[in-house]
Each structure stands twice: as structure tokens, then as C-alpha cells.
């Protein structure tokens, strides 16, 4: 069984691509966009053939969808790199290249600094909630709280 993989840390956007004897295009993380190199490796085609497959036009930055071509994502500038949605690569492999079995697999992305910060905030909120729920005599209104504070100060 032929097997090839790209380390998620080295691939753009944490994309993992695997190829086996029966499955020539397995693309991971359907929410991440993949570049020409990842498409080339997943389809096991040369860079030149991937460019030939791609729906591009020098006169039109974003040509309309072509079901016989590999359609890149929207670009704002001609200098922007060609990026492809993994589902589009899988569709192209299945419908145009006639690859028998194509699987799109969604994996969890590596944790980012933002996700770690949000996780820490969530944990802190859980601790605060459990502390507040643990209070036995939690006053229900402001006057009861004042009475409670007056008693403890005296």
C-alpha cells in the first residue's frame, strides 16, 4: 500500500494530505484552503498539469464556475496565490479525473494562541460559577446583602 503524508505543522493551514493505492486524493480540514503544492501532491500530478486543470483566465480575475476545471477560491488581486477548497479538489478528482474513491476528512486544527486564551477564560468562568454556586447564604437582594455586611462589620 502506497502511503504519503504531509506534516500538518509544515503544511499551510494545518492541511494533511494522504495518498493510498485506491484513494489518490484525500484532503483533510475542509475549512482550510490548500495551495498548488498540496493539490499537486494530493492528485499525484505535476505542477504544470495542475495549472492546466485550473479555471483561470488572464482577462478575468475570477472566471465563472466551470465543472470541467479545478476552480480556485475568490482572489482580490492577480498577484494573490491560487488557493483551493478541499471539497473542490475532491470534486475535481472524482468528477473530472475519474478517481474511483475520494474521501474528504475533517480533522481538528492545531490549537492556536487565541483558542488557548479562550479556553483559559472559559475555565476561569467555570471556577467563578462553581464558587458562586457554592455560597450557602447568597443574598437574593441588595438589602439582605447590606444587612449581612453590617453584621460582619460589627
Short mmCIF file of N, CA and C in Angstrom, two decimals:
data_model
loop_
_atom_site.label_atom_id
_atom_site.label_comp_id
_atom_site.label_asym_id
_atom_site.label_seq_id
_atom_site.Cartn_x
_atom_site.Cartn_y
_atom_site.Cartn_z
N UNK A 1 0.85 -1.18 0.00
CA UNK A 1 0.00 0.00 0.00
C UNK A 1 0.89 1.24 0.00
N UNK A 2 0.71 2.10 -0.97
CA UNK A 2 1.46 3.33 -1.09
C UNK A 2 0.86 4.34 -0.12
N UNK A 3 1.69 4.96 0.70
CA UNK A 3 1.18 5.92 1.66
C UNK A 3 2.13 7.10 1.76
N UNK A 4 1.56 8.29 1.71
CA UNK A 4 2.34 9.51 1.77
C UNK A 4 1.58 10.50 2.61
N UNK A 5 2.27 11.28 3.44
CA UNK A 5 1.57 12.28 4.23
C UNK A 5 2.43 13.51 4.39
N UNK A 6 1.77 14.63 4.64
CA UNK A 6 2.43 15.91 4.89
C UNK A 6 2.21 16.23 6.36
N UNK A 7 3.26 16.64 7.02
CA UNK A 7 3.16 17.02 8.42
C UNK A 7 2.24 18.23 8.54
N UNK A 8 1.18 18.17 9.37
CA UNK A 8 0.24 19.28 9.48
C UNK A 8 0.90 20.59 9.89
N UNK A 9 1.98 20.53 10.65
CA UNK A 9 2.63 21.76 11.07
C UNK A 9 3.34 22.44 9.90
N UNK A 10 3.82 21.65 8.95
CA UNK A 10 4.55 22.23 7.83
C UNK A 10 3.62 22.63 6.69
N UNK A 11 2.46 22.03 6.60
CA UNK A 11 1.53 22.36 5.51
C UNK A 11 0.78 23.63 5.84
N UNK A 12 0.43 24.37 4.83
CA UNK A 12 -0.29 25.63 5.04
C UNK A 12 -1.65 25.36 5.66
N UNK A 13 -1.94 26.02 6.76
CA UNK A 13 -3.24 25.91 7.39
C UNK A 13 -3.50 24.58 8.06
N UNK A 14 -2.46 23.80 8.35
CA UNK A 14 -2.65 22.51 9.01
C UNK A 14 -3.32 21.48 8.15
N UNK A 15 -3.11 21.52 6.84
CA UNK A 15 -3.76 20.58 5.94
C UNK A 15 -2.93 19.32 5.86
N UNK A 16 -3.56 18.20 6.00
CA UNK A 16 -2.90 16.91 5.90
C UNK A 16 -3.40 16.20 4.67
N UNK A 17 -2.49 15.72 3.83
CA UNK A 17 -2.87 15.05 2.60
C UNK A 17 -2.27 13.65 2.62
N UNK A 18 -3.08 12.66 2.34
CA UNK A 18 -2.61 11.28 2.31
C UNK A 18 -3.01 10.64 0.99
N UNK A 19 -2.16 9.74 0.48
CA UNK A 19 -2.48 9.04 -0.75
C UNK A 19 -2.28 7.55 -0.52
N UNK A 20 -3.24 6.72 -0.95
CA UNK A 20 -3.10 5.28 -0.88
C UNK A 20 -3.31 4.72 -2.28
N UNK A 21 -3.17 3.41 -2.44
CA UNK A 21 -3.30 2.80 -3.76
C UNK A 21 -4.68 3.04 -4.36
N UNK A 22 -5.75 2.94 -3.59
CA UNK A 22 -7.10 3.12 -4.11
C UNK A 22 -7.60 4.56 -4.04
N UNK A 23 -7.04 5.32 -3.13
CA UNK A 23 -7.51 6.69 -2.93
C UNK A 23 -6.38 7.63 -3.30
N UNK A 24 -6.51 8.26 -4.45
CA UNK A 24 -5.46 9.16 -4.93
C UNK A 24 -5.59 10.56 -4.39
N UNK A 25 -6.74 10.92 -3.84
CA UNK A 25 -6.90 12.28 -3.32
C UNK A 25 -7.69 12.24 -2.02
N UNK A 26 -7.01 12.39 -0.93
CA UNK A 26 -7.66 12.53 0.37
C UNK A 26 -7.21 13.86 0.93
N UNK A 27 -8.14 14.75 1.13
CA UNK A 27 -7.83 16.09 1.59
C UNK A 27 -8.44 16.25 2.98
N UNK A 28 -7.68 16.83 3.91
CA UNK A 28 -8.16 17.00 5.27
C UNK A 28 -8.48 18.46 5.54
N UNK A 29 -9.23 18.68 6.61
CA UNK A 29 -9.63 20.01 7.05
C UNK A 29 -10.35 20.76 5.96
N UNK A 30 -11.62 20.52 5.82
CA UNK A 30 -12.40 21.11 4.74
C UNK A 30 -12.56 22.62 4.87
N UNK A 31 -12.24 23.20 6.04
CA UNK A 31 -12.38 24.64 6.16
C UNK A 31 -11.10 25.38 5.81
N UNK A 32 -9.99 24.69 5.57
CA UNK A 32 -8.73 25.31 5.21
C UNK A 32 -8.56 25.28 3.70
N UNK A 33 -7.96 26.32 3.17
CA UNK A 33 -7.70 26.36 1.74
C UNK A 33 -6.32 25.78 1.48
N UNK A 34 -6.17 25.11 0.35
CA UNK A 34 -4.90 24.48 0.02
C UNK A 34 -4.30 25.16 -1.21
N UNK A 35 -2.98 25.14 -1.26
CA UNK A 35 -2.26 25.75 -2.36
C UNK A 35 -1.96 24.75 -3.47
N UNK A 36 -1.29 25.24 -4.49
CA UNK A 36 -0.96 24.42 -5.66
C UNK A 36 -0.13 23.20 -5.26
N UNK A 37 0.83 23.37 -4.37
CA UNK A 37 1.69 22.24 -3.98
C UNK A 37 0.90 21.12 -3.34
N UNK A 38 -0.04 21.47 -2.45
CA UNK A 38 -0.86 20.44 -1.80
C UNK A 38 -1.77 19.75 -2.81
N UNK A 39 -2.32 20.51 -3.75
CA UNK A 39 -3.16 19.91 -4.79
C UNK A 39 -2.33 18.97 -5.65
N UNK A 40 -1.14 19.42 -6.00
CA UNK A 40 -0.22 18.61 -6.81
C UNK A 40 0.08 17.29 -6.13
N UNK A 41 0.38 17.33 -4.84
CA UNK A 41 0.71 16.10 -4.10
C UNK A 41 -0.52 15.22 -3.92
N UNK A 42 -1.67 15.82 -3.65
CA UNK A 42 -2.86 15.00 -3.41
C UNK A 42 -3.37 14.34 -4.68
N UNK A 43 -3.23 15.01 -5.82
CA UNK A 43 -3.68 14.43 -7.08
C UNK A 43 -2.59 13.61 -7.77
N UNK A 44 -1.38 13.68 -7.24
CA UNK A 44 -0.23 12.98 -7.81
C UNK A 44 -0.03 13.39 -9.27
N UNK A 45 -0.05 14.71 -9.50
CA UNK A 45 0.13 15.27 -10.82
C UNK A 45 1.24 16.31 -10.76
N UNK A 46 1.79 16.66 -11.91
CA UNK A 46 2.83 17.68 -11.96
C UNK A 46 2.22 19.06 -11.73
N UNK A 47 3.06 20.00 -11.36
CA UNK A 47 2.60 21.37 -11.14
C UNK A 47 2.01 21.94 -12.44
N UNK A 48 2.65 21.65 -13.57
CA UNK A 48 2.17 22.16 -14.86
C UNK A 48 0.77 21.62 -15.17
N UNK A 49 0.52 20.35 -14.89
CA UNK A 49 -0.80 19.80 -15.19
C UNK A 49 -1.85 20.39 -14.25
N UNK A 50 -1.49 20.67 -13.00
CA UNK A 50 -2.44 21.30 -12.08
C UNK A 50 -2.81 22.68 -12.61
N UNK A 51 -1.83 23.43 -13.10
CA UNK A 51 -2.13 24.74 -13.68
C UNK A 51 -3.01 24.60 -14.92
N UNK A 52 -2.81 23.56 -15.72
CA UNK A 52 -3.66 23.34 -16.90
C UNK A 52 -5.09 23.01 -16.48
N UNK A 53 -5.25 22.27 -15.38
CA UNK A 53 -6.58 21.90 -14.89
C UNK A 53 -7.33 23.11 -14.32
N UNK A 54 -6.59 24.12 -13.87
CA UNK A 54 -7.19 25.22 -13.11
C UNK A 54 -7.98 26.17 -14.00
N UNK A 55 -9.13 26.59 -13.50
CA UNK A 55 -10.01 27.52 -14.19
C UNK A 55 -9.49 28.94 -13.99
N UNK A 56 -8.61 29.37 -14.87
CA UNK A 56 -8.08 30.74 -14.80
C UNK A 56 -8.19 31.37 -16.18
N UNK A 57 -8.19 32.70 -16.18
CA UNK A 57 -8.27 33.46 -17.42
C UNK A 57 -7.48 34.76 -17.20
N UNK A 58 -6.50 35.07 -18.08
CA UNK A 58 -5.72 36.28 -17.87
C UNK A 58 -6.55 37.56 -17.96
N UNK A 59 -7.70 37.52 -18.65
CA UNK A 59 -8.54 38.71 -18.80
C UNK A 59 -9.57 38.84 -17.68
N UNK A 60 -9.80 37.76 -16.92
CA UNK A 60 -10.83 37.76 -15.89
C UNK A 60 -10.23 37.17 -14.62
N UNK A 61 -10.15 37.97 -13.56
CA UNK A 61 -9.52 37.52 -12.32
C UNK A 61 -10.27 36.35 -11.70
N UNK A 62 -11.58 36.39 -11.69
CA UNK A 62 -12.40 35.33 -11.10
C UNK A 62 -13.43 34.86 -12.12
N UNK A 63 -13.02 33.93 -13.01
CA UNK A 63 -13.97 33.45 -14.02
C UNK A 63 -15.11 32.66 -13.38
N UNK A 64 -16.24 32.52 -14.10
CA UNK A 64 -17.37 31.76 -13.55
C UNK A 64 -17.02 30.29 -13.37
N UNK A 65 -17.79 29.62 -12.53
CA UNK A 65 -17.57 28.20 -12.23
C UNK A 65 -17.58 27.37 -13.52
N UNK A 66 -16.60 26.49 -13.65
CA UNK A 66 -16.52 25.59 -14.79
C UNK A 66 -16.46 24.16 -14.25
N UNK A 67 -17.47 23.34 -14.48
CA UNK A 67 -17.49 21.99 -13.89
C UNK A 67 -16.41 21.07 -14.44
N UNK A 68 -15.77 21.41 -15.56
CA UNK A 68 -14.73 20.58 -16.14
C UNK A 68 -13.33 21.01 -15.70
N UNK A 69 -13.24 22.06 -14.86
CA UNK A 69 -11.96 22.59 -14.42
C UNK A 69 -11.88 22.59 -12.90
N UNK A 70 -10.68 22.80 -12.39
CA UNK A 70 -10.44 22.94 -10.95
C UNK A 70 -10.59 24.42 -10.63
N UNK A 71 -11.62 24.77 -9.89
CA UNK A 71 -11.98 26.17 -9.64
C UNK A 71 -11.34 26.68 -8.36
N UNK A 72 -10.50 27.73 -8.48
CA UNK A 72 -9.88 28.30 -7.27
C UNK A 72 -10.86 29.16 -6.50
N UNK A 73 -10.49 29.50 -5.28
CA UNK A 73 -11.29 30.40 -4.46
C UNK A 73 -11.16 31.83 -5.01
N UNK A 74 -12.04 32.70 -4.55
CA UNK A 74 -12.07 34.09 -4.98
C UNK A 74 -10.73 34.76 -4.65
N UNK A 75 -10.21 35.53 -5.61
CA UNK A 75 -8.98 36.29 -5.41
C UNK A 75 -9.28 37.78 -5.56
N UNK A 76 -8.64 38.59 -4.75
CA UNK A 76 -8.82 40.03 -4.81
C UNK A 76 -7.84 40.71 -5.74
N UNK A 77 -6.72 40.03 -6.05
CA UNK A 77 -5.68 40.62 -6.87
C UNK A 77 -5.04 39.52 -7.72
N UNK A 78 -4.55 39.89 -8.89
CA UNK A 78 -3.90 38.94 -9.79
C UNK A 78 -2.66 38.32 -9.15
N UNK A 79 -2.04 39.04 -8.22
CA UNK A 79 -0.82 38.56 -7.57
C UNK A 79 -1.11 37.59 -6.43
N UNK A 80 -2.36 37.50 -6.00
CA UNK A 80 -2.72 36.56 -4.93
C UNK A 80 -2.48 35.13 -5.41
N UNK A 81 -1.99 34.26 -4.52
CA UNK A 81 -1.78 32.86 -4.93
C UNK A 81 -3.10 32.14 -5.17
N UNK A 82 -3.05 31.13 -6.01
CA UNK A 82 -4.24 30.30 -6.24
C UNK A 82 -4.44 29.41 -5.03
N UNK A 83 -5.62 29.47 -4.43
CA UNK A 83 -5.98 28.63 -3.30
C UNK A 83 -7.26 27.88 -3.64
N UNK A 84 -7.36 26.66 -3.16
CA UNK A 84 -8.49 25.80 -3.50
C UNK A 84 -9.12 25.26 -2.23
N UNK A 85 -10.44 25.14 -2.25
CA UNK A 85 -11.15 24.50 -1.14
C UNK A 85 -10.97 22.99 -1.30
N UNK A 86 -10.70 22.26 -0.22
CA UNK A 86 -10.51 20.80 -0.32
C UNK A 86 -11.68 20.08 -0.97
N UNK A 87 -12.91 20.54 -0.73
CA UNK A 87 -14.07 19.89 -1.37
C UNK A 87 -14.03 20.07 -2.88
N UNK A 88 -13.53 21.21 -3.35
CA UNK A 88 -13.41 21.45 -4.79
C UNK A 88 -12.36 20.52 -5.39
N UNK A 89 -11.26 20.31 -4.69
CA UNK A 89 -10.23 19.39 -5.18
C UNK A 89 -10.80 17.98 -5.23
N UNK A 90 -11.56 17.59 -4.21
CA UNK A 90 -12.16 16.26 -4.20
C UNK A 90 -13.19 16.11 -5.32
N UNK A 91 -14.00 17.15 -5.55
CA UNK A 91 -14.97 17.11 -6.64
C UNK A 91 -14.27 16.95 -7.99
N UNK A 92 -13.21 17.71 -8.18
CA UNK A 92 -12.48 17.64 -9.44
C UNK A 92 -11.86 16.25 -9.63
N UNK A 93 -11.28 15.71 -8.57
CA UNK A 93 -10.65 14.39 -8.67
C UNK A 93 -11.68 13.32 -9.01
N UNK A 94 -12.85 13.42 -8.42
CA UNK A 94 -13.88 12.41 -8.63
C UNK A 94 -14.58 12.58 -9.98
N UNK A 95 -15.03 13.80 -10.29
CA UNK A 95 -15.84 14.03 -11.48
C UNK A 95 -15.04 14.14 -12.77
N UNK A 96 -13.89 14.77 -12.72
CA UNK A 96 -13.13 15.04 -13.94
C UNK A 96 -12.03 14.00 -14.15
N UNK A 97 -11.24 13.75 -13.11
CA UNK A 97 -10.14 12.80 -13.25
C UNK A 97 -10.60 11.35 -13.11
N UNK A 98 -11.85 11.15 -12.69
CA UNK A 98 -12.45 9.83 -12.55
C UNK A 98 -11.70 8.94 -11.54
N UNK A 99 -11.24 9.55 -10.48
CA UNK A 99 -10.65 8.77 -9.40
C UNK A 99 -11.80 8.11 -8.67
N UNK A 100 -11.71 6.79 -8.49
CA UNK A 100 -12.86 6.00 -8.02
C UNK A 100 -13.35 6.40 -6.64
N UNK A 101 -12.45 6.50 -5.71
CA UNK A 101 -12.87 6.77 -4.34
C UNK A 101 -12.14 7.99 -3.81
N UNK A 102 -12.89 9.01 -3.47
CA UNK A 102 -12.33 10.24 -2.93
C UNK A 102 -12.96 10.49 -1.58
N UNK A 103 -12.15 10.76 -0.58
CA UNK A 103 -12.63 10.99 0.77
C UNK A 103 -12.16 12.35 1.25
N UNK A 104 -13.09 13.14 1.77
CA UNK A 104 -12.74 14.39 2.42
C UNK A 104 -12.88 14.15 3.90
N UNK A 105 -11.80 14.35 4.63
CA UNK A 105 -11.76 14.04 6.06
C UNK A 105 -11.55 15.32 6.83
N UNK A 106 -12.38 15.58 7.82
CA UNK A 106 -12.27 16.79 8.63
C UNK A 106 -11.55 16.44 9.92
N UNK A 107 -10.45 17.13 10.17
CA UNK A 107 -9.66 16.92 11.37
C UNK A 107 -9.68 18.20 12.20
N UNK A 108 -9.43 18.06 13.49
CA UNK A 108 -9.31 19.24 14.34
C UNK A 108 -8.01 19.96 14.02
N UNK A 109 -8.08 21.27 13.96
CA UNK A 109 -6.88 22.05 13.68
C UNK A 109 -6.02 22.13 14.94
N UNK A 110 -4.72 22.37 14.78
CA UNK A 110 -3.88 22.55 15.96
C UNK A 110 -4.35 23.76 16.76
N UNK A 111 -4.17 23.70 18.04
CA UNK A 111 -4.62 24.77 18.92
C UNK A 111 -3.82 26.05 18.66
N UNK A 112 -4.52 27.17 18.54
CA UNK A 112 -3.86 28.46 18.33
C UNK A 112 -3.81 29.20 19.65
N UNK A 113 -3.07 30.30 19.67
CA UNK A 113 -2.96 31.12 20.88
C UNK A 113 -4.33 31.66 21.27
N UNK A 114 -5.15 32.03 20.28
CA UNK A 114 -6.49 32.54 20.57
C UNK A 114 -7.35 31.45 21.21
N UNK A 115 -7.29 30.23 20.68
CA UNK A 115 -8.07 29.13 21.25
C UNK A 115 -7.60 28.81 22.66
N UNK A 116 -6.31 28.88 22.91
CA UNK A 116 -5.79 28.63 24.25
C UNK A 116 -6.26 29.71 25.22
N UNK A 117 -6.25 30.96 24.78
CA UNK A 117 -6.71 32.07 25.63
C UNK A 117 -8.20 31.91 25.94
N UNK A 118 -9.00 31.59 24.92
CA UNK A 118 -10.43 31.39 25.14
C UNK A 118 -10.68 30.20 26.07
N UNK A 119 -9.90 29.17 25.96
CA UNK A 119 -10.02 28.02 26.86
C UNK A 119 -9.72 28.40 28.30
N UNK A 120 -8.69 29.23 28.50
CA UNK A 120 -8.35 29.70 29.85
C UNK A 120 -9.46 30.57 30.42
N UNK A 121 -10.04 31.42 29.58
CA UNK A 121 -11.16 32.27 30.04
C UNK A 121 -12.36 31.41 30.42
N UNK A 122 -12.66 30.41 29.61
CA UNK A 122 -13.77 29.50 29.91
C UNK A 122 -13.54 28.77 31.23
N UNK A 123 -12.34 28.30 31.46
CA UNK A 123 -12.03 27.60 32.72
C UNK A 123 -12.18 28.54 33.91
N UNK A 124 -11.73 29.79 33.76
CA UNK A 124 -11.87 30.78 34.84
C UNK A 124 -13.35 31.06 35.12
N UNK A 125 -14.18 31.17 34.09
CA UNK A 125 -15.60 31.39 34.29
C UNK A 125 -16.25 30.20 34.98
N UNK A 126 -15.82 29.00 34.64
CA UNK A 126 -16.35 27.81 35.32
C UNK A 126 -15.99 27.81 36.79
N UNK A 127 -14.76 28.20 37.12
CA UNK A 127 -14.35 28.29 38.53
C UNK A 127 -15.17 29.32 39.28
N UNK A 128 -15.40 30.47 38.66
CA UNK A 128 -16.21 31.53 39.29
C UNK A 128 -17.63 31.03 39.52
N UNK A 129 -18.20 30.35 38.52
CA UNK A 129 -19.56 29.84 38.67
C UNK A 129 -19.65 28.81 39.79
N UNK A 130 -18.69 27.89 39.84
CA UNK A 130 -18.74 26.88 40.89
C UNK A 130 -18.56 27.52 42.27
N UNK A 131 -17.76 28.57 42.36
CA UNK A 131 -17.59 29.28 43.63
C UNK A 131 -18.88 29.97 44.03
N UNK A 132 -19.54 30.63 43.07
CA UNK A 132 -20.80 31.32 43.38
C UNK A 132 -21.90 30.33 43.75
N UNK A 133 -21.94 29.20 43.09
CA UNK A 133 -22.94 28.19 43.42
C UNK A 133 -22.66 27.55 44.77
N UNK A 134 -21.42 27.61 45.20
CA UNK A 134 -21.04 27.02 46.48
C UNK A 134 -21.35 27.89 47.68
N UNK A 135 -21.66 29.15 47.45
CA UNK A 135 -22.00 30.03 48.57
C UNK A 135 -23.32 29.58 49.18
N UNK A 136 -23.35 29.39 50.50
CA UNK A 136 -24.54 28.90 51.19
C UNK A 136 -25.59 30.00 51.34
N UNK A 137 -25.18 31.15 51.84
CA UNK A 137 -26.12 32.23 52.13
C UNK A 137 -26.00 33.35 51.09
N UNK A 138 -26.21 33.04 49.87
CA UNK A 138 -26.14 34.07 48.84
C UNK A 138 -27.38 34.94 48.95
N UNK A 139 -27.21 36.23 49.28
CA UNK A 139 -28.38 37.11 49.40
C UNK A 139 -29.04 37.31 48.05
N UNK A 140 -30.39 37.38 48.08
CA UNK A 140 -31.13 37.49 46.83
C UNK A 140 -31.37 38.94 46.45
N UNK A 141 -31.27 39.87 47.40
CA UNK A 141 -31.46 41.28 47.05
C UNK A 141 -30.44 42.14 47.77
N UNK A 142 -30.39 43.40 47.42
CA UNK A 142 -29.38 44.30 47.93
C UNK A 142 -29.54 44.57 49.43
N UNK A 143 -30.79 44.68 49.92
CA UNK A 143 -31.00 44.97 51.35
C UNK A 143 -30.50 43.80 52.20
N UNK A 144 -30.71 42.59 51.77
CA UNK A 144 -30.23 41.44 52.52
C UNK A 144 -28.70 41.43 52.53
N UNK A 145 -28.09 41.85 51.44
CA UNK A 145 -26.63 41.89 51.39
C UNK A 145 -26.09 42.96 52.34
N UNK A 146 -26.77 44.11 52.39
CA UNK A 146 -26.33 45.16 53.32
C UNK A 146 -26.41 44.71 54.76
N UNK A 147 -27.52 44.03 55.10
CA UNK A 147 -27.67 43.52 56.46
C UNK A 147 -26.55 42.53 56.78
N UNK A 148 -26.24 41.69 55.85
CA UNK A 148 -25.19 40.69 56.06
C UNK A 148 -23.83 41.37 56.26
N UNK A 149 -23.56 42.44 55.50
CA UNK A 149 -22.28 43.14 55.64
C UNK A 149 -22.23 43.92 56.96
N UNK A 150 -23.39 44.48 57.38
CA UNK A 150 -23.43 45.21 58.64
C UNK A 150 -23.15 44.29 59.80
N UNK A 151 -23.67 43.07 59.77
CA UNK A 151 -23.45 42.13 60.87
C UNK A 151 -21.99 41.72 60.97
N UNK A 152 -21.36 41.51 59.84
CA UNK A 152 -19.97 41.06 59.88
C UNK A 152 -19.02 42.17 60.28
N UNK A 153 -19.38 43.45 60.04
CA UNK A 153 -18.51 44.55 60.40
C UNK A 153 -18.59 44.86 61.88
N UNK A 154 -19.70 44.52 62.57
CA UNK A 154 -19.89 44.86 63.96
C UNK A 154 -19.26 43.92 64.90
#
